[in-house]
Tab-separated table of C-alpha atoms in Angstrom:
chain	number	residue	atom	x	y	z
A	17	MET	CA	112.327	87.701	100.169
A	18	ASN	CA	111.241	91.318	99.901
A	19	THR	CA	107.858	92.197	101.344
A	20	ILE	CA	105.555	95.111	100.741
A	21	MET	CA	102.669	96.049	103.000
A	22	VAL	CA	99.282	97.375	101.998
A	23	ILE	CA	96.791	98.853	104.465
A	24	PHE	CA	93.025	98.825	103.921
A	25	ASN	CA	90.698	100.703	106.288
A	26	GLY	CA	87.196	99.471	107.100
A	27	ILE	CA	85.293	98.051	104.155
A	28	ARG	CA	86.997	100.459	101.752
A	29	PHE	CA	88.774	98.370	99.085
A	30	SER	CA	90.474	100.435	96.400
A	31	TYR	CA	91.102	98.532	93.183
A	32	GLU	CA	93.624	101.193	92.184
A	33	LEU	CA	95.550	100.357	95.349
A	34	VAL	CA	95.308	96.611	94.738
A	35	ASP	CA	96.479	96.987	91.137
A	36	ARG	CA	99.459	99.137	92.185
A	37	VAL	CA	100.492	96.727	94.951
A	38	ILE	CA	100.274	93.667	92.708
A	39	LYS	CA	102.184	95.435	89.924
A	40	THR	CA	104.938	96.464	92.364
A	41	ALA	CA	105.109	92.973	93.875
A	42	LYS	CA	105.548	91.449	90.407
A	43	GLU	CA	108.201	93.991	89.394
A	44	THR	CA	110.224	93.600	92.595
A	45	LYS	CA	109.509	89.899	93.162
A	46	ALA	CA	108.143	90.784	96.596
A	47	GLY	CA	105.535	89.161	98.756
A	48	ILE	CA	102.544	91.117	100.029
A	49	HIS	CA	101.432	91.529	103.635
A	50	ALA	CA	97.957	93.061	103.690
A	51	LEU	CA	96.626	94.681	106.847
A	52	PHE	CA	92.894	95.183	106.996
A	53	ILE	CA	92.200	97.514	109.915
A	54	LYS	CA	88.782	98.224	111.358
A	55	ALA	CA	87.074	100.080	114.159
A	56	GLU	CA	85.766	98.139	117.143
A	57	ASP	CA	82.189	99.253	116.618
A	58	GLU	CA	80.076	100.492	113.783
A	59	VAL	CA	79.356	104.223	113.864
A	60	ALA	CA	75.627	104.837	114.158
A	61	GLU	CA	74.204	105.877	110.818
A	62	GLY	CA	71.071	107.647	112.048
A	63	TYR	CA	67.830	107.703	110.072
A	64	GLY	CA	67.383	105.051	107.424
A	65	PHE	CA	65.881	105.985	104.108
A	66	PRO	CA	62.691	104.218	102.961
A	67	SER	CA	64.675	102.373	100.294
A	68	ASP	CA	66.766	100.856	103.098
A	69	LEU	CA	63.804	99.355	104.928
A	70	ASP	CA	63.670	96.083	102.970
A	71	ALA	CA	67.305	95.366	103.766
A	72	ALA	CA	66.811	96.460	107.365
A	73	GLU	CA	64.050	93.897	107.881
A	74	ASN	CA	66.659	91.162	107.547
A	75	ILE	CA	68.958	92.691	110.152
A	76	THR	CA	67.908	92.205	113.739
A	77	ASN	CA	70.486	94.309	115.546
A	78	SER	CA	73.789	96.155	115.305
A	79	GLU	CA	75.762	92.958	115.950
A	80	ASP	CA	74.230	91.438	112.806
A	81	THR	CA	75.170	94.550	110.857
A	82	GLU	CA	78.746	94.493	112.105
A	83	ALA	CA	79.078	90.757	111.468
A	84	GLY	CA	77.895	91.355	107.896
A	85	ASN	CA	80.454	94.110	107.430
A	86	VAL	CA	83.242	91.906	108.785
A	87	ARG	CA	82.161	89.268	106.239
A	88	VAL	CA	82.611	91.932	103.537
A	89	ILE	CA	86.161	92.587	104.776
A	90	ARG	CA	86.932	88.864	104.873
A	91	SER	CA	85.668	88.487	101.300
A	92	GLN	CA	87.971	91.351	100.274
A	93	MET	CA	90.854	89.549	101.960
A	94	LYS	CA	90.021	86.418	99.964
A	95	LEU	CA	89.750	88.433	96.737
A	96	LEU	CA	93.202	89.950	97.287
A	97	GLU	CA	94.643	86.498	98.017
A	98	ASP	CA	93.103	85.115	94.813
A	99	MET	CA	94.335	88.061	92.719
A	100	ALA	CA	97.867	87.655	94.072
A	101	LYS	CA	97.849	83.880	93.538
A	102	THR	CA	96.876	84.455	89.902
A	103	ASP	CA	100.183	86.290	89.502
A	104	LYS	CA	102.068	83.770	91.680
A	105	ILE	CA	102.657	86.335	94.422
A	106	GLN	CA	102.939	85.189	98.018
A	107	VAL	CA	100.405	87.056	100.151
A	108	THR	CA	99.407	87.078	103.798
A	109	THR	CA	96.351	88.890	105.100
A	110	GLU	CA	95.522	90.024	108.596
A	111	LEU	CA	92.452	91.693	110.103
A	112	ILE	CA	93.227	93.962	113.058
A	113	THR	CA	90.710	95.760	115.258
A	114	GLU	CA	91.584	99.179	116.725
A	115	PRO	CA	95.358	99.037	116.179
A	116	SER	CA	97.618	101.732	117.553
A	117	ILE	CA	100.061	103.386	115.199
A	118	ASP	CA	102.795	101.506	117.087
A	119	ASP	CA	101.008	98.211	116.320
A	120	ILE	CA	101.093	99.082	112.628
A	121	MET	CA	104.763	100.106	112.767
A	122	SER	CA	105.646	96.885	114.573
A	123	LYS	CA	104.085	94.872	111.755
A	124	ALA	CA	105.882	97.036	109.181
A	125	LYS	CA	109.364	96.706	110.675
A	126	ASP	CA	110.497	94.119	108.116
A	127	VAL	CA	108.768	95.449	104.995
A	128	ASP	CA	110.390	97.401	102.188
A	129	LYS	CA	107.473	99.713	101.451
A	130	ILE	CA	103.946	100.505	102.659
A	131	PHE	CA	101.069	101.269	100.312
A	132	VAL	CA	97.883	103.093	101.343
A	133	ASP	CA	95.168	104.883	99.442
A	134	ASP	CA	94.628	108.592	99.851
A	135	HIS	CA	91.370	108.013	101.754
A	136	LEU	CA	93.015	106.368	104.781
A	137	LYS	CA	91.167	108.440	107.368
A	138	ASP	CA	87.881	109.017	105.526
A	139	ALA	CA	84.669	108.113	107.278
A	140	GLY	CA	83.224	104.824	106.164
A	141	ILE	CA	81.762	101.610	107.442
A	142	LEU	CA	84.031	100.220	110.174
A	143	SER	CA	86.663	102.838	109.274
A	144	PHE	CA	89.320	103.322	111.901
A	145	ARG	CA	90.144	107.008	112.350
A	146	LYS	CA	92.503	107.283	115.342
A	147	PHE	CA	95.487	108.096	113.146
A	148	ASP	CA	95.851	109.529	109.683
A	149	LEU	CA	98.244	109.411	106.778
A	150	GLU	CA	100.352	112.284	108.112
A	151	MET	CA	100.855	110.520	111.466
A	152	LEU	CA	101.690	107.279	109.676
A	153	MET	CA	104.290	109.013	107.503
A	154	LYS	CA	105.922	110.690	110.517
A	155	LYS	CA	106.175	107.421	112.429
A	156	SER	CA	107.229	105.133	109.573
A	157	THR	CA	110.836	104.127	109.024
A	158	VAL	CA	110.012	102.688	105.587
A	159	PRO	CA	108.796	104.551	102.491
A	160	ILE	CA	105.045	105.001	102.087
A	161	GLU	CA	103.417	105.242	98.680
A	162	VAL	CA	100.016	106.911	98.574
A	163	VAL	CA	97.808	105.704	95.734
A	164	LYS	CA	95.043	107.971	94.466
A	165	ALA	CA	91.776	106.113	94.850
A	166	SER	CA	88.674	106.850	92.844
A	167	ASP	CA	85.908	108.578	94.755
């Protein structure tokens, strides 16, 4: 069976990317392998705004914050699985912390195409920024389709 890969970075979850991947999987009768990559640690945000204080009262430390953000990623993984199942598309999801570009390429060795959004290296919660789209395109042996994500 053909397989396409989609890469999500941090908690960023582009519906434009998801729609494009599902459409392509249906058209090509391919399965989907979704990589959700994240940074090891949350980047410090600095000063909280007064409107953030109510939410902050429920968070006791940075580990709680990170655990909450990982739950967001896991819920996105579940959402993608459910969306694919609706269209009878086989999907596997995987959460990877601090992957090297070689780790990504190793996982992509048997796929037909890789999909990413155009915000791959943008700063965001748990975003992993040690490589960018240009590096990924240079290293990849399979085609990469960049999907324009809404801002």
